[in-house]
Short mmCIF file of C-alpha atoms and ligand atoms in Angstrom, two decimals:
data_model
loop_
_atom_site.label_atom_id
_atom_site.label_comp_id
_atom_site.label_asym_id
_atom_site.label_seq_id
_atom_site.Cartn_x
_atom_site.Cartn_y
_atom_site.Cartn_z
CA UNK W 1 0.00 0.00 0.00
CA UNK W 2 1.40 3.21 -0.86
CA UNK W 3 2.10 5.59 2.04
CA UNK W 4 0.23 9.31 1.20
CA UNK W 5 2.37 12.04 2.29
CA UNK W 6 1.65 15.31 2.48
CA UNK W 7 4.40 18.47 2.35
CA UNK W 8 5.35 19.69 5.34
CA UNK W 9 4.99 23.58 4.83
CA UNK W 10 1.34 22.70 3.44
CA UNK W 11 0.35 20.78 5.87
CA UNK W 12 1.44 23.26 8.90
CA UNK W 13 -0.69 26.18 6.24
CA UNK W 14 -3.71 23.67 7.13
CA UNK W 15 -2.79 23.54 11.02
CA UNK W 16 -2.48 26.89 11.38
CA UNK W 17 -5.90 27.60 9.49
CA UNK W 18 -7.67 25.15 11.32
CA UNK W 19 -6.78 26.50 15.07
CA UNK W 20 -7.77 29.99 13.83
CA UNK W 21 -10.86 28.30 13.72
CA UNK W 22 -11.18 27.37 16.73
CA UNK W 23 -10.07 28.78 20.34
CA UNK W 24 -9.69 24.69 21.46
CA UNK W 25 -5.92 24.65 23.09
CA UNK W 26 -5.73 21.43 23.42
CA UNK W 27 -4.84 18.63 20.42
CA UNK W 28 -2.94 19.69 17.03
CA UNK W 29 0.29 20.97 15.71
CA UNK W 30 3.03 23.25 18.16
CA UNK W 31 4.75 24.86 15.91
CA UNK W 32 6.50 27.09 18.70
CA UNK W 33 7.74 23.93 20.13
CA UNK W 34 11.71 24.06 20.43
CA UNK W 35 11.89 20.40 20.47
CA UNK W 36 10.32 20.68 16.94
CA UNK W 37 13.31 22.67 15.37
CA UNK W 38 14.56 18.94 14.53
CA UNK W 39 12.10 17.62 12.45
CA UNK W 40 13.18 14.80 10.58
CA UNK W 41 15.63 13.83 12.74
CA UNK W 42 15.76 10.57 11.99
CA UNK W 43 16.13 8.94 8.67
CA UNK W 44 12.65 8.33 7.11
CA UNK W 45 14.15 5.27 4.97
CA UNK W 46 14.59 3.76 8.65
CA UNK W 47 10.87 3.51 9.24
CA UNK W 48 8.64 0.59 8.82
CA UNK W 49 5.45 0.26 7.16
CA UNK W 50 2.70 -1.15 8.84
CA UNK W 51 -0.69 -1.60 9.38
CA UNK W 52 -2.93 0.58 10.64
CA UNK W 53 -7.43 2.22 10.32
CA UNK W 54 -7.38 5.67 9.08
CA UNK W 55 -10.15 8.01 8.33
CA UNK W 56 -9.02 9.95 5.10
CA UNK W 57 -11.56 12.62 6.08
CA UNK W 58 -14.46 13.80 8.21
CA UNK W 59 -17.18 11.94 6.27
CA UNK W 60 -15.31 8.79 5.28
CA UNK W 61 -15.65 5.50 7.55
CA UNK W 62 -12.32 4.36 8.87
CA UNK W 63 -10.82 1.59 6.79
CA UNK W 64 -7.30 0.10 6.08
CA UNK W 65 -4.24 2.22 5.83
CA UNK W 66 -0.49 1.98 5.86
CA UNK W 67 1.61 3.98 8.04
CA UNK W 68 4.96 4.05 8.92
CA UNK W 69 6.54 3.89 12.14
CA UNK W 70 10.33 4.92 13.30
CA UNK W 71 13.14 3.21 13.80
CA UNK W 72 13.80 2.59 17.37
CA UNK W 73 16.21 5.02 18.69
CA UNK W 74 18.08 5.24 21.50
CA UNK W 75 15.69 6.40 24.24
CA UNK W 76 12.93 4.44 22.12
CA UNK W 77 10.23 1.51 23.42
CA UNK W 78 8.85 -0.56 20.22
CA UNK W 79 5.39 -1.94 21.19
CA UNK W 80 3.24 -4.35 19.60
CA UNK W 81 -0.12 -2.92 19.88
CA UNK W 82 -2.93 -6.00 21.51
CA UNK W 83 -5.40 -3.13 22.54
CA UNK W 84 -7.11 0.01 21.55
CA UNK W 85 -9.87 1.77 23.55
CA UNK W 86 -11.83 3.50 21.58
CA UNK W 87 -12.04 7.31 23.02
CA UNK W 88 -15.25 9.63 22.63
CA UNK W 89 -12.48 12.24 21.41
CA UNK W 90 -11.20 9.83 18.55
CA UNK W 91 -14.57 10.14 17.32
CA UNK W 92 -14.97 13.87 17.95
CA UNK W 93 -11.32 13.78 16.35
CA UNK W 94 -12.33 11.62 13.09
CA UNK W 95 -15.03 13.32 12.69
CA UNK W 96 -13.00 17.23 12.28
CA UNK W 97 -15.59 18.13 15.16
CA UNK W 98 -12.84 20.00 16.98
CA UNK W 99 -11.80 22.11 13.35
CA UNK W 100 -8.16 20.87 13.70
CA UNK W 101 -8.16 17.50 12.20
CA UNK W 102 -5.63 16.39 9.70
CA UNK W 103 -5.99 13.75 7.30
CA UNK W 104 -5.77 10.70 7.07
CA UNK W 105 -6.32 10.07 10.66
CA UNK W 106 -5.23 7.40 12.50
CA UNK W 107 -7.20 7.79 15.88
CA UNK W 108 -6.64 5.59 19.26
CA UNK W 109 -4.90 6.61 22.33
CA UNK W 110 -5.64 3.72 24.45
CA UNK W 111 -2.84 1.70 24.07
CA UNK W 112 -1.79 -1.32 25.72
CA UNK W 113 0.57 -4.08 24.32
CA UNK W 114 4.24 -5.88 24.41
CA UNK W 115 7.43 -4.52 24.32
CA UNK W 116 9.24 -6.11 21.09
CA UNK W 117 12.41 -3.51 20.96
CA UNK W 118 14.20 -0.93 22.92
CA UNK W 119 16.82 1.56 22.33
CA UNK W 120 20.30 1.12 24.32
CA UNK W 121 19.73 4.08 26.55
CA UNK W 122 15.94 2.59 27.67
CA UNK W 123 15.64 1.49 31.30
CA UNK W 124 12.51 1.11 32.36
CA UNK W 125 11.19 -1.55 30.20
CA UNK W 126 12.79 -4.96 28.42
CA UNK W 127 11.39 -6.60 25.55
CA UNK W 128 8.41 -8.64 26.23
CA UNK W 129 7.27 -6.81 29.15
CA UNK W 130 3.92 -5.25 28.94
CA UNK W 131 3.36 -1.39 28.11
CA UNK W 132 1.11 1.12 28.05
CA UNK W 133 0.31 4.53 25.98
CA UNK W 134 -1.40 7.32 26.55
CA UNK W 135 -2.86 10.44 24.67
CA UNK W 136 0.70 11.85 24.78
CA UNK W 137 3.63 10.56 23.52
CA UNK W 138 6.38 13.70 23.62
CA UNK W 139 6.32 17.56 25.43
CA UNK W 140 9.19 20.23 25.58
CA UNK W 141 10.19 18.54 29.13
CA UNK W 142 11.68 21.96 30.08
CA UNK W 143 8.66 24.70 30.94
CA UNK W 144 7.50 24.67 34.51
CA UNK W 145 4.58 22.73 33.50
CA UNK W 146 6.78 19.66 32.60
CA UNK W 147 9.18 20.57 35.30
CA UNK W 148 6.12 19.86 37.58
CA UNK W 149 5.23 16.55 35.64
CA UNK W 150 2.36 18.20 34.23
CA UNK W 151 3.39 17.69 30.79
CA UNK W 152 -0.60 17.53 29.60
CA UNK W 153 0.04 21.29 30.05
CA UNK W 154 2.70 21.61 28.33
CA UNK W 155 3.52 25.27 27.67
CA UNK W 156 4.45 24.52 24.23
CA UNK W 157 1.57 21.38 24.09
CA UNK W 158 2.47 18.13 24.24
CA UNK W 159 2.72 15.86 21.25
CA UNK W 160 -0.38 13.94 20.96
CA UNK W 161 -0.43 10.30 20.57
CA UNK W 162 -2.19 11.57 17.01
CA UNK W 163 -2.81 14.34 15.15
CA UNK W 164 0.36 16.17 16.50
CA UNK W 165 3.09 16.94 14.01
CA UNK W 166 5.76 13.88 14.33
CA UNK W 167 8.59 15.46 14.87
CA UNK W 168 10.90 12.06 13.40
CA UNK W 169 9.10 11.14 10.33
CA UNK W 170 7.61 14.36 9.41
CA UNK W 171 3.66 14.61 8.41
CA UNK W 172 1.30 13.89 11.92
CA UNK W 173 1.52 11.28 14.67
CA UNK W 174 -0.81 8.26 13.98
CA UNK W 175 -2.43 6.76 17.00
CA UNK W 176 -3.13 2.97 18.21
CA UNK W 177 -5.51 1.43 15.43
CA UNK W 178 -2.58 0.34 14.68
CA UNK W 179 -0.24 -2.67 14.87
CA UNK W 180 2.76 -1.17 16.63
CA UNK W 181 4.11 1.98 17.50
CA UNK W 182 7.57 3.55 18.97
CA UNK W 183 7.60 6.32 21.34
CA UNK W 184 10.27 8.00 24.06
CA UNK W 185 10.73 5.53 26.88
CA UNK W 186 9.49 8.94 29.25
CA UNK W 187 5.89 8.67 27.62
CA UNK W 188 5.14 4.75 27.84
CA UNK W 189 4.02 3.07 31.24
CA UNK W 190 4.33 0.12 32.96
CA UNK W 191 1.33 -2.25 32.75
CA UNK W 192 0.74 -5.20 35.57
CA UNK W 193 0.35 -8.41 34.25
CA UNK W 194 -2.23 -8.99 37.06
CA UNK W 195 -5.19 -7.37 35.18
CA UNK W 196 -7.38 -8.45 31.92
CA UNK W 197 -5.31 -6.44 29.42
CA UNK W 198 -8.02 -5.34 27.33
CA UNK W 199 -9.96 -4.30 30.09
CA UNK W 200 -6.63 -2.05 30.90
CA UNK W 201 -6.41 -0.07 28.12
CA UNK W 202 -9.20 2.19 28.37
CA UNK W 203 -6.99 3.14 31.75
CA UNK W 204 -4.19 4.94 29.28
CA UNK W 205 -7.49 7.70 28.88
CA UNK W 206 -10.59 7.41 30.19
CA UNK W 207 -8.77 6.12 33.47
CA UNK W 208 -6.45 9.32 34.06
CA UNK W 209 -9.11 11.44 32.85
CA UNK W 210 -11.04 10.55 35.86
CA UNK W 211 -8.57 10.04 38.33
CA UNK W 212 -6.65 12.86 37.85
CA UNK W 213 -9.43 15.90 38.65
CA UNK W 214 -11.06 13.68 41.45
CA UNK W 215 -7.44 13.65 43.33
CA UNK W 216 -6.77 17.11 42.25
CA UNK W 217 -10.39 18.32 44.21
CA UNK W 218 -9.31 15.92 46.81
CA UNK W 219 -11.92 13.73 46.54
CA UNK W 220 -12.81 11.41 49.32
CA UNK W 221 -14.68 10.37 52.55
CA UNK W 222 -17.67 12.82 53.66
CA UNK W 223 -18.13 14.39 50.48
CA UNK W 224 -21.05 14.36 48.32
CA UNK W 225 -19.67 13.47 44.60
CA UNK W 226 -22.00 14.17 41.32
CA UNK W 227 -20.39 12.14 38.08
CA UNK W 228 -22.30 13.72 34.76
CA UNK W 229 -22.91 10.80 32.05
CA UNK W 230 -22.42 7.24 32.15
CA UNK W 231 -19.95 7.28 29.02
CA UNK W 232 -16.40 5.31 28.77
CA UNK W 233 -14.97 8.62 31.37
CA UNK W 234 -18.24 8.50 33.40
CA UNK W 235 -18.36 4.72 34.67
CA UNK W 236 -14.40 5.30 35.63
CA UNK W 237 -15.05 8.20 37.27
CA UNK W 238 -18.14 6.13 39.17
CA UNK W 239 -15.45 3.53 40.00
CA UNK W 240 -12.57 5.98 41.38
CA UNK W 241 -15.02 8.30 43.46
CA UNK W 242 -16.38 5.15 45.23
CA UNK W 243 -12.76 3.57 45.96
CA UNK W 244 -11.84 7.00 47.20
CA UNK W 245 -14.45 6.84 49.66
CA UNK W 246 -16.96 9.58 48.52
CA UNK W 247 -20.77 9.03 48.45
CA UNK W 248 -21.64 8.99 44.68
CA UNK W 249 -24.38 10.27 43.25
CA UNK W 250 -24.51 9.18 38.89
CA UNK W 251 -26.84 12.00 36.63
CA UNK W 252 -27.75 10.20 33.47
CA UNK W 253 -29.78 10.58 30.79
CA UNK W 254 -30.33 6.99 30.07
CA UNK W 255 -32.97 5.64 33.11
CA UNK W 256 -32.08 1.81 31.89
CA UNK W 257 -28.06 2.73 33.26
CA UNK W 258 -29.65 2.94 36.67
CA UNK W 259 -28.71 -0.62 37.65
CA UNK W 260 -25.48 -0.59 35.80
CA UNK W 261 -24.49 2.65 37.79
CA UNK W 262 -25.07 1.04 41.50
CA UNK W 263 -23.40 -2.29 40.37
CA UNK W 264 -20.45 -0.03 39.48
CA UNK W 265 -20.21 2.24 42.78
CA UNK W 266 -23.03 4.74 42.56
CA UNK W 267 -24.61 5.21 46.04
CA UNK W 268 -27.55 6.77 44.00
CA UNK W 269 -28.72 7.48 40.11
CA UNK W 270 -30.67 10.75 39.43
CA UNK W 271 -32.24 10.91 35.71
CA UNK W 272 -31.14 14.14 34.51
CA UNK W 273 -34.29 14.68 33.03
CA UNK W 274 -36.89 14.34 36.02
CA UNK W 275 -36.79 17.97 37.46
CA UNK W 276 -38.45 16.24 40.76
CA UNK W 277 -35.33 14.25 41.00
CA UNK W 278 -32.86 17.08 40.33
CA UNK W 279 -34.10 19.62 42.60
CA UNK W 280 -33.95 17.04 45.90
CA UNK W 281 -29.97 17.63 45.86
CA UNK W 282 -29.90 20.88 45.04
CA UNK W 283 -26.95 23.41 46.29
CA UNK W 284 -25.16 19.82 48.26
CA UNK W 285 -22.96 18.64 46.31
CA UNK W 286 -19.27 19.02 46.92
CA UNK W 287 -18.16 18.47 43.54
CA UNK W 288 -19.50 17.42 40.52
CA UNK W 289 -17.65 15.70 37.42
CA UNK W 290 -18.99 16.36 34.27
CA UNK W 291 -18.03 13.72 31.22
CA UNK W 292 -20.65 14.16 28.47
CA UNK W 293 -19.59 14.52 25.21
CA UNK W 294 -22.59 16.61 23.92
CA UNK W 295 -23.98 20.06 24.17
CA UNK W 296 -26.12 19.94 27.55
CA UNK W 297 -27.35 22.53 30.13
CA UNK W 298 -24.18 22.80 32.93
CA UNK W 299 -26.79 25.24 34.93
CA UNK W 300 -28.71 22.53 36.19
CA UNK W 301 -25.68 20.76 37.51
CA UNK W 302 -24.20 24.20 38.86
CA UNK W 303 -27.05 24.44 40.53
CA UNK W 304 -26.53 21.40 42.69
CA UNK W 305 -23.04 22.54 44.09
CA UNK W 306 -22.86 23.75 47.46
CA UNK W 307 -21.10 26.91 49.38
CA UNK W 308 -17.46 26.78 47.68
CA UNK W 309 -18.61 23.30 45.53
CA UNK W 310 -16.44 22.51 42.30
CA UNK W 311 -17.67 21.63 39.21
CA UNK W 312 -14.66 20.17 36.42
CA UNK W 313 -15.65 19.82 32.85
CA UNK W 314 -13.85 17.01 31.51
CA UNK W 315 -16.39 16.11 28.29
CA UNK W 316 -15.35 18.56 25.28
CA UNK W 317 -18.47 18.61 23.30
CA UNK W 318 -18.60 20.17 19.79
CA UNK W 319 -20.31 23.86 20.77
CA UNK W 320 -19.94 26.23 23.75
CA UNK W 321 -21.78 25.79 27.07
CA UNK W 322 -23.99 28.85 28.75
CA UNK W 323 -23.69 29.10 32.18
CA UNK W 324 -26.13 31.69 33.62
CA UNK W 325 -23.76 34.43 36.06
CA UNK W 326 -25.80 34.18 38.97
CA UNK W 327 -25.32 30.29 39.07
CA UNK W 328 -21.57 30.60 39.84
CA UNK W 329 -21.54 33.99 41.94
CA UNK W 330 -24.33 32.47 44.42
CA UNK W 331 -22.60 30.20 46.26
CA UNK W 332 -18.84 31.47 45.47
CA UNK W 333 -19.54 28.29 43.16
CA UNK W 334 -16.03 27.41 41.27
CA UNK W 335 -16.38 26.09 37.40
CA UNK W 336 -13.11 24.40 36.38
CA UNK W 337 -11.52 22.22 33.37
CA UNK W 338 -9.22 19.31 33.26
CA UNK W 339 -7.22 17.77 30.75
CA UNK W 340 -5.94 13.70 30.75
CA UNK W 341 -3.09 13.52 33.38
CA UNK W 342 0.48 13.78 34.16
CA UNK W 343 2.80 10.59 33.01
CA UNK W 344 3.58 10.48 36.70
CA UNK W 345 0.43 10.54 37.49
CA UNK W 346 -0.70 8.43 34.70
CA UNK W 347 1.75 5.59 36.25
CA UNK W 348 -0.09 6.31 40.17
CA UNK W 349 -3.52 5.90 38.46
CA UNK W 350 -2.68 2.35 36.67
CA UNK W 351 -0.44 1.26 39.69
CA UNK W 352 -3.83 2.15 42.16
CA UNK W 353 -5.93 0.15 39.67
CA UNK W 354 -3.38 -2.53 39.96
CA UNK W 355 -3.30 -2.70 43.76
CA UNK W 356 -7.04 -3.01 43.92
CA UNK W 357 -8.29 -3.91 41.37
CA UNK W 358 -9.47 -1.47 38.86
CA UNK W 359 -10.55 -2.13 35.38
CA UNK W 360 -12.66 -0.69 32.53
CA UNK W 361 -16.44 -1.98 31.71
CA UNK W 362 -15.50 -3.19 27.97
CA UNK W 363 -16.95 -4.63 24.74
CA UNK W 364 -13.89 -5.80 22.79
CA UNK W 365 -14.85 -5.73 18.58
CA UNK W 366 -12.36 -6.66 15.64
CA UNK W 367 -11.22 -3.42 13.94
CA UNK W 368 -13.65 -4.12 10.57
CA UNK W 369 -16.77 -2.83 13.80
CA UNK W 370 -15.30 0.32 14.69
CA UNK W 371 -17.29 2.03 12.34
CA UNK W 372 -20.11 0.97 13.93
CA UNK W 373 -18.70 1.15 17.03
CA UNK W 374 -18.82 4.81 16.45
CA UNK W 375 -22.55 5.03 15.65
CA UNK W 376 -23.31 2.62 18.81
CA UNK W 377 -21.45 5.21 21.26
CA UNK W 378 -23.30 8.03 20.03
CA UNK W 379 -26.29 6.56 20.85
CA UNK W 380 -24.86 5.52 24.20
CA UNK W 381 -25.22 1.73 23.75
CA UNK W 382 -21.85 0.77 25.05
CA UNK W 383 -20.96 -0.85 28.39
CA UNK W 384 -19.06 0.91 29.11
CA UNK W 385 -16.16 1.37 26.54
CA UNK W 386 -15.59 -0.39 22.94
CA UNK W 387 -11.54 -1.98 22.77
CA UNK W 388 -10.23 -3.11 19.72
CA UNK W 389 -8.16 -6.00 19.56
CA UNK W 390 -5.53 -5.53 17.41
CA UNK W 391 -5.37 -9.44 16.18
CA UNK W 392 -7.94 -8.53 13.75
CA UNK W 393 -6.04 -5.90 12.26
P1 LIG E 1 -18.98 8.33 25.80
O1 LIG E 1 -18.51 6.98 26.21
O2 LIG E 1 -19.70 8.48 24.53
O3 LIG E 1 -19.89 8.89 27.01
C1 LIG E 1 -20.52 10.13 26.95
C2 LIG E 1 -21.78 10.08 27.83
O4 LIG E 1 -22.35 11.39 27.83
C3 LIG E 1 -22.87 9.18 27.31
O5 LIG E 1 -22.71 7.86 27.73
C4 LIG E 1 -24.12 9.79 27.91
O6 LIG E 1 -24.30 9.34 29.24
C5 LIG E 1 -23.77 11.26 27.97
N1 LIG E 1 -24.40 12.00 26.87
C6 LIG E 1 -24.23 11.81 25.54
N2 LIG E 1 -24.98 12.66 24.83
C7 LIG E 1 -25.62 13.43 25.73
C8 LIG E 1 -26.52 14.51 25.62
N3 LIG E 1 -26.93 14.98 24.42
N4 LIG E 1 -27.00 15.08 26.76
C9 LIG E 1 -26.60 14.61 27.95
N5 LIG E 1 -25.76 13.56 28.12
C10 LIG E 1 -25.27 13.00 27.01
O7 LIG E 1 -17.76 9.36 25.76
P2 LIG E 1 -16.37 9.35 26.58
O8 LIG E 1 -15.35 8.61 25.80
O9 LIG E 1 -16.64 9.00 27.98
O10 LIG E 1 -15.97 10.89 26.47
C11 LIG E 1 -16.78 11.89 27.05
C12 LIG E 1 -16.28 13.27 26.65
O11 LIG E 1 -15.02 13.50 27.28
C13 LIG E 1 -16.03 13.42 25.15
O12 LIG E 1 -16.42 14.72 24.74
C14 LIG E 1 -14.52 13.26 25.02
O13 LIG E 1 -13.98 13.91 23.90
C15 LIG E 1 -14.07 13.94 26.30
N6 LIG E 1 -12.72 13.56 26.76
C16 LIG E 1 -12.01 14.52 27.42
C17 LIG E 1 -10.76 14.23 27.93
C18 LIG E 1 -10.02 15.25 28.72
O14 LIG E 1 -8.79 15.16 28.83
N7 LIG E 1 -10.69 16.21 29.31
C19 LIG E 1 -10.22 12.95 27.75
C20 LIG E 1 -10.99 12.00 27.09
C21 LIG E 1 -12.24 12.30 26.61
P3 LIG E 1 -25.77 8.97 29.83
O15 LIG E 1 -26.35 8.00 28.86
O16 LIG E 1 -25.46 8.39 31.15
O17 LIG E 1 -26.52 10.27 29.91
ZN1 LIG E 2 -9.45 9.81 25.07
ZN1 LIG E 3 6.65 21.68 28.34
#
């Protein structure tokens, strides 16, 4: 299959046009990066083609596509690929609803699979040990945001797993619908070998996503917890409040996820839709995560937050959300966002889910159903996240 590339100084034009579009911070191209003064760094007749599922653009279906992947350098981890959650964002992604998508797209930043090379310098892992992969897979590692391990804020953005210019091979990264991939040995994490690996990998996202604001708001015993949408982030988040000790209280829109929502940790299930319902817990909560992917009212969860209660957006739908002034000013309310995790912190979350164990709800489908994978999310009929395995590919 021939590999379609796409010249560099057109395809940062594109970038650049497609982030004036939007005022989204977070995926796409850095071209202020230092780090990316380099590009093409390494020798593209080094890389290897391989298999991979690539949208070529935001109507197309995903479908076959050849990629090629580095040669492993010296701080470099080669992983086979056995698992790929399958992300609300890749969708959002896929589907250009963020304005910053290039193409083709390989989505998937779920990754879990075996180590099959690494570069002299590598320490942390040996080949066949089990890794992980995240939504990032490089950042500047020098601004105070790094310096802090909060390399998800990069100053200068991290390099996304996909859709980030790849700084070795030129063109954009490709993601994990894919058979392997190489990345910096500081961006891949250990995986135990104690847990069902496919149920794992929706960990490397949906996991830190979760985790990460719910330890940030100290989150734990006494507190009244809200978690917004019971979504691949949403039955995490159910899980983590609950092992952190919190009494949790699940708002969906889906009355048959009732049961589902107490056999996963929810202490109670409020249908966002019965008014009746809503206004019994209004102005108690403590904090309130919200993980839905589509435009929604945030008032009527604002509303629920006590004296000094936080609410953290973590769902990134399409449009803008209204929130009414007098909802926040109140109750000194606080309305915050949060973005994936730390690798640090990335490495806590799965080593936590390790010691008691923590896993993902998941369907696993053969990559020739991810397109309708994608329809079945949207109409929230997955329990409680889709993982490819990567045999099929
Ligand atoms: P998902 O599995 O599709 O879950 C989203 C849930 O939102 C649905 O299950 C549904 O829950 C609820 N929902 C959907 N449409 C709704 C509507 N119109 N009104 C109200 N509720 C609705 O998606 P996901 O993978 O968990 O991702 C959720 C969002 O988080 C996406 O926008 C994704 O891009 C974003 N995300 C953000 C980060 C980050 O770093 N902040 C990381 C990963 C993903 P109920 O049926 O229970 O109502
Ligand atoms: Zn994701
Ligand atoms: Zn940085």
């Amino acid at each position: 299959m021939k590999i379609k590339t796409h010249h560099k100084s057109e395809k940062f034009e594109r970038i650049k046009t497609a982030r004036h579009r939007t005022n989204l911070r977070s995926a796409s191209l850095t071209i202020s990066n230092p780090r990316f003064g380099n590009t093409n760094g390494h020798d593209n007749h080094d890389a290897a083609v391989i298999k991979a599922y690539a949208a070529q653009s935001a109507t197309a279906a995903l479908g076959p596509f050849a990629i090629r992947r580095r040669d492993v350098g010296v701080h470099d981890v080669q992983i086979e690929i056995l698992y790929c959650g399958v992300c609300h964002s890749d969708l959002h992604m896929v589907r250009n609803e963020w304005h910053q998508t290039v193409y083709p797209c390989v989505p998937g930043h779920e990754i879990v699979g075996r180590v099959t090379g690494v570069g002299r310098e590598v320490k942390k892992f040996k080949e066949g040990d089990l890794a992980g992969v995240g939504c990032m897979v490089d950042s500047c590692r020098t601004c105070s945001s790094c310096q802090q391990g909060f390399e998800q804020y990069c100053e200068h953005d991290p390099v996304q797993t996909y859709n980030s210019e790849d700084t070795h091979l030129g063109g954009v990264t490709y993601g994990g619908y894919s058979k392997s991939i190489v990345v910096d040995e500081a961006f891949v994490l250990r995986v135990s070998d104690k847990l069902n690996l496919a149920a794992v990998a929706p960990l490397l996202c949906a996991g830190i996503t979760t985790y990460s604001p719910l330890r940030r708001w100290k989150v734990g015993k006494g507190q009244k917890v809200g978690i917004v949408g019971l979504g691949g982030l949403g039955h995490m988040a159910v899980k983590f409040a609950r092992s952190f000790g919190a009494h949790v209280v699940l708002f969906t829109t889906s009355p048959e996820k009732g049961a589902d929502a107490i056999r996963l940790g929810a202490h109670e299930v409020v249908v966002s839709k019965d008014q009746g319902e809503m206004n019994k817990h209004l102005n108690s909560f403590d904090f309130i995560l919200d993980a839905v992917s589509a435009e929604h009212d945030i008032n009527a969860y604002l509303n629920l937050l006590k004296l000094d209660g936080t609410l953290t957006l973590v769902g990134l739908p399409q449009k803008p959300l209204g929130i009414a002034a007098f909802n926040l000013i109140g109750r000194r309310r606080q309305f915050a966002g949060s973005m994936i995790g730390g690798i640090a912190e990335t490495q806590e979350m799965l080593d936590y889910c390790a010691a008691h164990g923590i896993v993902s709800d998941v369907e696993v489908i053969s990559i020739a159903q991810v397109n309708e994978a994608y329809e079945r999310m949207l109409k929230g009929q997955v329990k409680y996240r889709f993982v490819i395995d990567m045999e099929s590919l």
